[in-house]
Every structure is written in structure tokens, then in C-alpha cells.
């Protein structure tokens, strides 16, 4: 609607004298549009809906009565923006109740008194205008808040990614490892029943949290973290503490505790080395005691460890890695997850081949896949 265009009131009544009376009441401030029945009224609304300030509607009319119009407008949610008034000579309790149920703002009984009708209708129109303006303001503020939230979340994710990548470099691994864990986690949640019921925003948060899975390695001594050969039993026990040390680190950042990413990251940090048969660590969880996202990150971590080159081994092929995982050489996984893993094997291979470009250094570390170091959780 143009800024200088007058707002309009649509008067719907099959009796011309009734339309004339209402026209005389409101024409000084509004353009008056008229219709003689419900069908004409809907045509006018479709043609001039943008300039309508109100609709004054008779009940008893030919072709389509007032309630027929109301039912259609109610389905369109039209009355959320434009107030509709019923005006009738037969103002029964039943018709009044039905009108209000369909969303009218007021029911006015004939014969009308001009100044009273004018005051009632204009007062309600003013309230509706203020309500609409308030709703628009709230919507704008919600958009601004959403943009700010996304901006802050983006910064948080960038910092999380930087920290996780720094830890990977300390471990002599490519920073691409955390990206692959993120992408594999996202892939499994989007493609399998393990992400069923999760909204896109939650799936994105879990994938972001997944890159923090090994943040506890920052507390592991370099001589263990970067040892090229087999870990001793004592060294392996220390290596395994990275799960709980990661949670301790997250606990020391209270500013992120309100963020749901923190709760996912905490769970993943602690439980991405648990196994379906209860032989994982640190808590010996088994079966569905392990959250779906921790199960997925665990699988992603092992798969990426097997298919990535390390300083003491060549990368296994995708086919060999799948064989080892399905065969239980890397610990026992959820059979349902293994079934999904096999179904999606070709897609996983194609995705990883396009992404995996490791630096040729690093190691599997304490992963259950690390049979070459003589240790298995």
C-alpha cells in the first residue's frame, strides 16, 4: 500500500440503505468499498486486501451469508491482521457466539446509533493497528536476535574449531581430522535412524560438539601423545584419561554451560570410547546407556583413524577399515549402527575420498583401532 493511500472499510450488506448509513458514518476518514453478498465480498478482499482497515459484515445475505464468509476468512487467518465486525438485526446468543468463535472482533445489533457504532469500530480498529505494529516490531526484533545469535554461534563454533584443530596439531595430526569427524557425524545423523526426531539445529550442534571429542588430549604429556611406538600399560592408562580430562576442561568454562553444544560436547568427550559390550572406557557403559551421538562419534573416530596415514603405518583402505570395524577388531559397536554403516559404505567412501588429504603424520593414538601399538581398550 502506498504511503499516501487511504485505508478502506469494506461494507457487506444486501440492503442498500444499510450500506449507505455505514458509508455516511466512515467516509470522511476511509474509502468505502461495498459488496452485496459473500461472494462479492471475497472478490473485493482478494482485490483490495492490502488497503483494508476493517470489514463490516451482515449475516443474512443471498448467494453466501456472513458466516460463509467468516469461515473462509478464518481458514485464511485473515482476521489476525484485519478486524471483522458482524452487524445484524437478529443478534441471537447463538449467532453472537458463532461469530466470536470464527474470530470477529465485535457483534453490533441493528438499529444502529451512528456515533456509538463509529466509536466502537474505530476504537477496535485502533487497537488492532497497534497490535499489528507491535507484532511487526516483535518480528523484526526476533530477526535481529536470530542474526545476533547466529553471529555469536558462528564465533563460538570458530573458537571451538580453532581449539580442536590446535589440539590435533599438537598430536601431530592434520587439522583435517576434526573436520572429517564433524562431517561424518553430520552424515550419520542426517542419513540414519540415529538422528530421527532431531531438528536440523540440534544435528548441527551435535556435529559441532563432535570436533571437541579429543579436547582432553591437551592434558596428556607430549612424550605419550607423540610416542611413535607401542605404549606401555601405564602410558595407555594415562592416555585413556583424556576422556575425563576433556570434561574437566569444559567444566572450567562456565560461560558455555548454558549452551546445548556444551552438553553434547561433554557427553561426547567422556563417552566416545565406550563400547556396546561394556568393554570401553571410562565408565564401562554398555548398550543404549551410550548416547546415539557418542556412538556415532566413536565410529567416525575409529573409521577416520583406520583410513588415515600415521607416522608408523600406511592408511588402511576403506574396504579394509569396514572389514575391521564390522569384524569387531576395533571394539563392539551397536549392531543397528553397523547395519547402517554397511548400507552407507559406498557414500562414506566417496565423501571421504573427496575430503581426506592428511598431512602424512600423526597416529591413531589411544583409539581402539590402535592394534599396532599393542593396546586395546
Tab-separated table of C-alpha atoms in Angstrom:
chain	number	residue	atom	x	y	z
A	1	UNK	CA	0.000	0.000	0.000
A	2	UNK	CA	1.304	3.461	-0.930
A	3	UNK	CA	2.148	5.727	1.984
A	4	UNK	CA	-0.461	8.332	0.985
A	5	UNK	CA	-3.221	5.851	0.070
A	6	UNK	CA	-6.348	5.971	2.252
A	7	UNK	CA	-7.278	2.864	4.196
A	8	UNK	CA	-10.576	1.275	3.263
A	9	UNK	CA	-13.537	-0.265	5.058
A	10	UNK	CA	-15.486	-2.973	3.266
A	11	UNK	CA	-19.234	-2.881	3.957
A	12	UNK	CA	-21.040	-6.113	3.058
A	13	UNK	CA	-24.851	-5.993	3.095
A	14	UNK	CA	-27.550	-6.883	0.570
A	15	UNK	CA	-29.705	-3.918	1.665
A	16	UNK	CA	-28.530	-0.698	0.010
A	17	UNK	CA	-29.869	1.622	2.721
A	18	UNK	CA	-27.774	-0.196	5.328
A	19	UNK	CA	-24.657	0.285	3.208
A	20	UNK	CA	-25.474	3.988	2.756
A	21	UNK	CA	-25.799	4.510	6.517
A	22	UNK	CA	-22.392	2.947	7.191
A	23	UNK	CA	-20.842	4.815	4.264
A	24	UNK	CA	-22.015	8.126	5.735
A	25	UNK	CA	-20.514	7.239	9.130
A	26	UNK	CA	-16.996	6.388	7.895
A	27	UNK	CA	-16.416	8.047	4.514
A	28	UNK	CA	-14.778	11.145	5.999
A	29	UNK	CA	-11.720	9.100	7.048
A	30	UNK	CA	-11.874	5.942	4.941
A	31	UNK	CA	-12.503	4.820	1.397
A	32	UNK	CA	-15.698	2.778	1.467
A	33	UNK	CA	-15.822	-0.430	-0.577
A	34	UNK	CA	-19.145	-2.245	-0.923
A	35	UNK	CA	-20.446	-5.741	-1.633
A	36	UNK	CA	-23.987	-7.131	-1.732
A	37	UNK	CA	-23.211	-10.749	-0.784
A	38	UNK	CA	-20.465	-13.037	0.473
A	39	UNK	CA	-19.077	-13.937	-2.951
A	40	UNK	CA	-18.679	-10.276	-3.898
A	41	UNK	CA	-17.101	-9.614	-0.507
A	42	UNK	CA	-14.406	-12.248	-1.058
A	43	UNK	CA	-13.689	-10.824	-4.516
A	44	UNK	CA	-13.213	-7.338	-3.042
A	45	UNK	CA	-10.981	-8.718	-0.288
A	46	UNK	CA	-8.837	-10.544	-2.842
A	47	UNK	CA	-8.526	-7.393	-4.953
A	48	UNK	CA	-8.054	-4.793	-2.203
A	49	UNK	CA	-6.861	-6.733	0.844
A	50	UNK	CA	-3.725	-4.615	1.265
A	51	UNK	CA	-5.666	-1.406	1.950
A	52	UNK	CA	-8.431	-2.849	4.113
A	53	UNK	CA	-8.633	-1.473	7.639
A	54	UNK	CA	-11.837	-3.360	8.545
A	55	UNK	CA	-14.740	-5.416	7.229
A	56	UNK	CA	-18.324	-4.754	8.391
A	57	UNK	CA	-20.370	-7.824	7.574
A	58	UNK	CA	-24.096	-8.568	7.586
A	59	UNK	CA	-25.174	-12.124	8.437
A	60	UNK	CA	-28.279	-12.753	6.326
A	61	UNK	CA	-27.488	-12.301	2.612
A	62	UNK	CA	-28.173	-14.145	-0.652
A	63	UNK	CA	-25.626	-16.329	-2.511
A	64	UNK	CA	-23.314	-16.592	0.532
A	65	UNK	CA	-24.211	-15.400	4.017
A	66	UNK	CA	-21.942	-13.738	6.556
A	67	UNK	CA	-20.976	-16.963	8.301
A	68	UNK	CA	-19.888	-18.470	4.976
A	69	UNK	CA	-17.544	-15.512	4.511
A	70	UNK	CA	-16.285	-15.799	8.089
A	71	UNK	CA	-15.440	-19.478	7.706
A	72	UNK	CA	-13.311	-18.769	4.636
A	73	UNK	CA	-11.584	-15.775	6.249
A	74	UNK	CA	-10.971	-17.835	9.382
A	75	UNK	CA	-9.223	-20.528	7.320
A	76	UNK	CA	-7.050	-17.822	5.727
A	77	UNK	CA	-6.146	-16.310	9.136
A	78	UNK	CA	-7.371	-13.042	7.622
A	79	UNK	CA	-8.670	-11.716	10.940
A	80	UNK	CA	-5.221	-11.866	12.522
A	81	UNK	CA	-4.486	-8.661	10.594
A	82	UNK	CA	-7.850	-7.107	9.673
A	83	UNK	CA	-10.719	-6.779	12.183
A	84	UNK	CA	-14.128	-8.038	11.070
A	85	UNK	CA	-17.404	-6.826	12.602
A	86	UNK	CA	-20.789	-8.530	12.392
A	87	UNK	CA	-23.770	-6.217	12.134
A	88	UNK	CA	-27.245	-7.741	12.216
A	89	UNK	CA	-30.869	-7.199	13.180
A	90	UNK	CA	-31.058	-10.760	14.517
A	91	UNK	CA	-28.445	-10.717	17.240
A	92	UNK	CA	-29.137	-14.041	18.971
A	93	UNK	CA	-26.889	-15.636	21.559
A	94	UNK	CA	-26.156	-18.461	19.133
A	95	UNK	CA	-25.152	-16.177	16.251
A	96	UNK	CA	-23.061	-13.986	18.547
A	97	UNK	CA	-21.187	-16.986	19.950
A	98	UNK	CA	-20.583	-18.419	16.490
A	99	UNK	CA	-19.273	-15.085	15.263
A	100	UNK	CA	-16.777	-14.796	18.103
A	101	UNK	CA	-15.674	-18.401	17.606
A	102	UNK	CA	-14.878	-17.569	13.977
A	103	UNK	CA	-12.815	-14.547	15.001
A	104	UNK	CA	-14.973	-11.422	14.717
A	105	UNK	CA	-13.917	-8.510	16.902
A	106	UNK	CA	-17.432	-7.281	17.754
A	107	UNK	CA	-21.106	-8.025	17.059
A	108	UNK	CA	-23.285	-4.935	16.564
A	109	UNK	CA	-27.068	-5.067	16.707
A	110	UNK	CA	-29.401	-3.045	14.494
A	111	UNK	CA	-30.879	-0.467	14.600
A	112	UNK	CA	-27.561	1.300	14.986
A	113	UNK	CA	-26.725	4.640	16.593
A	114	UNK	CA	-24.187	6.333	14.344
A	115	UNK	CA	-21.811	7.886	16.880
A	116	UNK	CA	-21.778	4.728	19.041
A	117	UNK	CA	-21.046	2.451	16.084
A	118	UNK	CA	-18.349	4.847	14.863
A	119	UNK	CA	-16.686	4.897	18.293
A	120	UNK	CA	-16.860	1.115	18.801
A	121	UNK	CA	-15.496	0.224	15.394
A	122	UNK	CA	-12.764	2.885	15.277
A	123	UNK	CA	-11.587	2.072	18.811
A	124	UNK	CA	-11.203	-1.596	17.942
A	125	UNK	CA	-9.541	-0.734	14.625
A	126	UNK	CA	-7.035	1.420	16.501
A	127	UNK	CA	-6.292	-1.415	18.916
A	128	UNK	CA	-5.828	-3.831	16.017
A	129	UNK	CA	-3.487	-1.401	14.269
A	130	UNK	CA	-1.398	-1.096	17.421
A	131	UNK	CA	-1.390	-4.893	17.811
A	132	UNK	CA	-0.215	-5.353	14.225
A	133	UNK	CA	2.509	-2.742	14.650
A	134	UNK	CA	3.637	-4.417	17.858
A	135	UNK	CA	3.699	-7.812	16.136
A	136	UNK	CA	5.793	-6.366	13.313
A	137	UNK	CA	8.193	-4.841	15.815
A	138	UNK	CA	8.473	-8.144	17.677
A	139	UNK	CA	9.122	-9.982	14.402
A	140	UNK	CA	11.863	-7.517	13.473
A	141	UNK	CA	13.433	-7.885	16.907
A	142	UNK	CA	13.243	-11.668	16.605
A	143	UNK	CA	15.004	-11.480	13.242
A	144	UNK	CA	17.704	-9.224	14.693
A	145	UNK	CA	18.071	-11.501	17.712
A	146	UNK	CA	18.297	-14.545	15.467
A	147	UNK	CA	21.005	-12.859	13.391
A	148	UNK	CA	22.934	-11.914	16.530
A	149	UNK	CA	22.544	-15.443	17.883
A	150	UNK	CA	23.849	-16.889	14.620
A	151	UNK	CA	26.755	-14.456	14.694
A	152	UNK	CA	27.651	-15.411	18.264
A	153	UNK	CA	27.184	-19.106	17.491
A	154	UNK	CA	29.450	-18.705	14.480
A	155	UNK	CA	32.144	-17.136	16.643
A	156	UNK	CA	31.726	-19.878	19.243
A	157	UNK	CA	31.994	-22.558	16.584
A	158	UNK	CA	35.079	-20.889	15.131
A	159	UNK	CA	36.745	-20.835	18.555
A	160	UNK	CA	35.761	-24.439	19.200
A	161	UNK	CA	37.175	-25.413	15.830
A	162	UNK	CA	40.394	-23.495	16.431
A	163	UNK	CA	40.912	-25.162	19.818
A	164	UNK	CA	40.175	-28.628	18.462
A	165	UNK	CA	42.471	-28.091	15.475
A	166	UNK	CA	45.264	-26.815	17.729
A	167	UNK	CA	44.997	-29.995	19.775
A	168	UNK	CA	45.144	-32.109	16.627
A	169	UNK	CA	48.337	-30.343	15.521
A	170	UNK	CA	49.842	-30.912	18.970
A	171	UNK	CA	49.077	-34.577	18.427
A	172	UNK	CA	50.912	-34.344	15.069
A	173	UNK	CA	47.664	-34.980	13.240
A	174	UNK	CA	46.219	-32.960	10.435
A	175	UNK	CA	43.617	-30.408	11.399
A	176	UNK	CA	41.502	-32.075	8.718
A	177	UNK	CA	40.778	-34.876	11.206
A	178	UNK	CA	38.337	-32.757	13.197
A	179	UNK	CA	36.624	-31.627	10.001
A	180	UNK	CA	36.159	-35.231	8.935
A	181	UNK	CA	34.763	-36.166	12.351
A	182	UNK	CA	32.335	-33.242	12.058
A	183	UNK	CA	31.267	-34.274	8.559
A	184	UNK	CA	30.919	-37.974	9.374
A	185	UNK	CA	28.854	-37.180	12.461
A	186	UNK	CA	26.629	-34.880	10.424
A	187	UNK	CA	26.328	-37.533	7.718
A	188	UNK	CA	25.271	-40.322	10.097
A	189	UNK	CA	22.745	-38.138	11.915
A	190	UNK	CA	21.194	-36.972	8.650
A	191	UNK	CA	21.164	-40.354	6.928
A	192	UNK	CA	20.311	-42.841	9.675
A	193	UNK	CA	17.642	-43.504	12.274
A	194	UNK	CA	20.123	-42.331	14.915
A	195	UNK	CA	19.222	-38.752	14.018
A	196	UNK	CA	15.495	-39.393	13.847
A	197	UNK	CA	13.458	-36.862	15.802
A	198	UNK	CA	16.314	-34.351	15.956
A	199	UNK	CA	15.763	-30.958	14.365
A	200	UNK	CA	18.368	-29.618	11.964
A	201	UNK	CA	19.598	-27.131	14.575
A	202	UNK	CA	20.241	-29.958	17.068
A	203	UNK	CA	22.041	-32.062	14.460
A	204	UNK	CA	24.284	-29.089	13.652
A	205	UNK	CA	25.044	-28.623	17.355
A	206	UNK	CA	25.985	-32.282	17.784
A	207	UNK	CA	28.273	-32.143	14.746
A	208	UNK	CA	29.934	-29.029	16.190
A	209	UNK	CA	30.304	-30.730	19.566
A	210	UNK	CA	31.895	-33.755	17.872
A	211	UNK	CA	35.014	-31.824	16.956
A	212	UNK	CA	35.716	-31.456	20.689
A	213	UNK	CA	35.865	-35.225	21.210
A	214	UNK	CA	39.618	-35.263	21.896
A	215	UNK	CA	39.955	-31.891	23.625
A	216	UNK	CA	41.230	-33.714	26.724
A	217	UNK	CA	44.434	-34.610	24.869
A	218	UNK	CA	45.670	-31.172	25.836
A	219	UNK	CA	46.311	-32.642	29.295
A	220	UNK	CA	48.276	-35.651	28.012
A	221	UNK	CA	52.113	-35.341	28.151
A	222	UNK	CA	53.863	-34.928	24.802
A	223	UNK	CA	56.070	-37.966	25.312
A	224	UNK	CA	52.939	-40.131	25.400
A	225	UNK	CA	50.872	-38.208	22.897
A	226	UNK	CA	53.606	-38.248	20.250
A	227	UNK	CA	55.251	-41.575	21.026
A	228	UNK	CA	55.744	-43.324	17.653
A	229	UNK	CA	55.801	-46.835	19.045
A	230	UNK	CA	53.883	-49.028	21.410
A	231	UNK	CA	52.541	-47.502	24.625
A	232	UNK	CA	53.281	-49.212	27.906
A	233	UNK	CA	50.368	-50.274	30.083
A	234	UNK	CA	51.000	-47.284	32.345
A	235	UNK	CA	51.210	-44.875	29.417
A	236	UNK	CA	47.997	-46.256	27.975
A	237	UNK	CA	46.197	-45.689	31.276
A	238	UNK	CA	47.333	-42.063	31.170
A	239	UNK	CA	46.254	-41.747	27.537
A	240	UNK	CA	42.779	-43.019	28.408
A	241	UNK	CA	42.313	-40.174	30.899
A	242	UNK	CA	41.864	-37.728	28.016
A	243	UNK	CA	38.138	-38.519	28.138
A	244	UNK	CA	37.604	-37.278	31.687
A	245	UNK	CA	40.216	-34.530	31.351
A	246	UNK	CA	38.266	-33.148	28.404
A	247	UNK	CA	35.156	-32.933	30.581
A	248	UNK	CA	37.140	-31.214	33.326
A	249	UNK	CA	38.321	-28.644	30.800
A	250	UNK	CA	34.758	-27.973	29.636
A	251	UNK	CA	33.640	-27.648	33.255
A	252	UNK	CA	36.141	-24.828	33.708
A	253	UNK	CA	34.432	-22.689	31.045
A	254	UNK	CA	31.185	-21.684	32.818
A	255	UNK	CA	30.295	-19.181	30.104
A	256	UNK	CA	29.394	-22.041	27.749
A	257	UNK	CA	27.398	-24.111	30.232
A	258	UNK	CA	24.088	-22.601	29.083
A	259	UNK	CA	24.788	-23.662	25.502
A	260	UNK	CA	23.399	-27.030	24.425
A	261	UNK	CA	26.578	-27.602	22.386
A	262	UNK	CA	28.381	-27.845	25.734
A	263	UNK	CA	26.122	-30.664	26.932
A	264	UNK	CA	26.654	-32.643	23.734
A	265	UNK	CA	30.407	-31.963	23.822
A	266	UNK	CA	30.635	-33.090	27.450
A	267	UNK	CA	28.879	-36.372	26.681
A	268	UNK	CA	30.951	-36.998	23.552
A	269	UNK	CA	34.253	-36.140	25.268
A	270	UNK	CA	33.568	-38.600	28.050
A	271	UNK	CA	31.918	-41.438	26.166
A	272	UNK	CA	33.337	-41.647	22.637
A	273	UNK	CA	35.472	-44.620	23.715
A	274	UNK	CA	32.637	-46.583	25.301
A	275	UNK	CA	31.660	-49.802	23.535
A	276	UNK	CA	28.364	-51.613	23.014
A	277	UNK	CA	29.504	-54.650	25.034
A	278	UNK	CA	30.588	-52.534	28.019
A	279	UNK	CA	34.329	-53.008	27.426
A	280	UNK	CA	35.056	-49.375	26.634
A	281	UNK	CA	36.105	-46.546	28.941
A	282	UNK	CA	35.964	-44.534	31.170
A	283	UNK	CA	32.603	-45.636	32.644
A	284	UNK	CA	32.118	-49.065	31.104
A	285	UNK	CA	28.739	-48.098	29.662
A	286	UNK	CA	27.018	-50.693	27.535
A	287	UNK	CA	24.202	-50.813	25.017
A	288	UNK	CA	21.824	-47.888	24.949
A	289	UNK	CA	23.460	-46.413	28.049
A	290	UNK	CA	25.714	-44.788	25.445
A	291	UNK	CA	24.027	-41.827	23.736
A	292	UNK	CA	23.416	-42.128	19.975
A	293	UNK	CA	25.743	-39.188	19.256
A	294	UNK	CA	28.590	-40.674	21.295
A	295	UNK	CA	28.148	-43.966	19.436
A	296	UNK	CA	28.309	-42.140	16.111
A	297	UNK	CA	31.383	-40.078	17.016
A	298	UNK	CA	33.071	-43.249	18.272
A	299	UNK	CA	32.505	-44.948	14.922
A	300	UNK	CA	33.591	-41.845	12.995
A	301	UNK	CA	36.769	-41.553	15.079
A	302	UNK	CA	37.749	-45.186	14.565
A	303	UNK	CA	36.953	-45.136	10.848
A	304	UNK	CA	38.986	-41.975	10.286
A	305	UNK	CA	41.873	-43.332	12.363
A	306	UNK	CA	41.990	-46.502	10.275
A	307	UNK	CA	41.808	-44.747	6.910
A	308	UNK	CA	44.331	-42.002	7.766
A	309	UNK	CA	48.096	-42.289	7.384
A	310	UNK	CA	50.217	-42.172	10.543
A	311	UNK	CA	53.979	-41.958	11.136
A	312	UNK	CA	54.264	-45.691	11.776
A	313	UNK	CA	51.631	-47.049	9.362
A	314	UNK	CA	50.038	-46.555	5.988
A	315	UNK	CA	46.341	-45.792	5.802
A	316	UNK	CA	44.056	-48.790	5.527
A	317	UNK	CA	41.754	-48.872	2.530
A	318	UNK	CA	38.098	-48.077	3.048
A	319	UNK	CA	37.218	-51.722	2.431
A	320	UNK	CA	39.755	-52.997	4.974
A	321	UNK	CA	38.620	-50.442	7.563
A	322	UNK	CA	34.988	-51.501	7.128
A	323	UNK	CA	36.000	-55.158	7.443
A	324	UNK	CA	37.930	-54.474	10.664
A	325	UNK	CA	35.122	-52.441	12.217
A	326	UNK	CA	32.370	-54.910	11.307
A	327	UNK	CA	34.595	-57.778	12.463
A	328	UNK	CA	34.964	-56.275	15.921
A	329	UNK	CA	38.717	-55.623	15.695
A	330	UNK	CA	38.117	-52.086	16.962
A	331	UNK	CA	35.648	-52.972	19.704
A	332	UNK	CA	31.999	-53.929	19.515
A	333	UNK	CA	29.583	-51.366	18.094
A	334	UNK	CA	25.793	-51.217	18.112
A	335	UNK	CA	24.557	-53.834	15.583
A	336	UNK	CA	21.951	-51.357	14.303
A	337	UNK	CA	24.698	-48.797	13.699
A	338	UNK	CA	26.795	-51.425	11.904
A	339	UNK	CA	23.850	-52.216	9.640
A	340	UNK	CA	23.514	-48.524	8.733
A	341	UNK	CA	27.304	-48.291	8.309
A	342	UNK	CA	27.272	-51.096	5.735
A	343	UNK	CA	24.317	-49.623	3.846
A	344	UNK	CA	26.050	-46.255	3.578
A	345	UNK	CA	29.551	-47.626	2.971
A	346	UNK	CA	29.789	-46.507	-0.656
A	347	UNK	CA	28.577	-42.975	0.142
A	348	UNK	CA	31.039	-42.740	3.041
A	349	UNK	CA	33.906	-43.819	0.791
A	350	UNK	CA	33.024	-41.236	-1.850
A	351	UNK	CA	32.660	-38.478	0.736
A	352	UNK	CA	35.956	-39.280	2.453
A	353	UNK	CA	37.882	-39.641	-0.790
A	354	UNK	CA	36.873	-36.107	-1.689
A	355	UNK	CA	37.902	-34.741	1.714
A	356	UNK	CA	40.713	-36.827	3.144
A	357	UNK	CA	44.038	-35.154	2.449
A	358	UNK	CA	46.036	-35.756	5.620
A	359	UNK	CA	49.478	-34.355	6.196
A	360	UNK	CA	51.042	-37.820	6.420
A	361	UNK	CA	51.914	-37.520	10.068
A	362	UNK	CA	50.252	-38.281	13.348
A	363	UNK	CA	48.865	-41.520	14.659
A	364	UNK	CA	45.781	-43.358	15.764
A	365	UNK	CA	46.881	-42.772	19.347
A	366	UNK	CA	44.855	-44.464	22.039
A	367	UNK	CA	41.993	-45.403	19.742
A	368	UNK	CA	40.608	-48.922	19.970
A	369	UNK	CA	41.777	-49.221	16.372
A	370	UNK	CA	45.387	-48.932	17.565
A	371	UNK	CA	46.289	-52.603	17.473
A	372	UNK	CA	49.716	-51.711	16.092
A	373	UNK	CA	50.647	-50.221	19.461
A	374	UNK	CA	49.844	-53.420	21.255
A	375	UNK	CA	46.974	-51.918	23.215
A	376	UNK	CA	43.232	-52.344	23.028
A	377	UNK	CA	40.651	-50.775	25.271
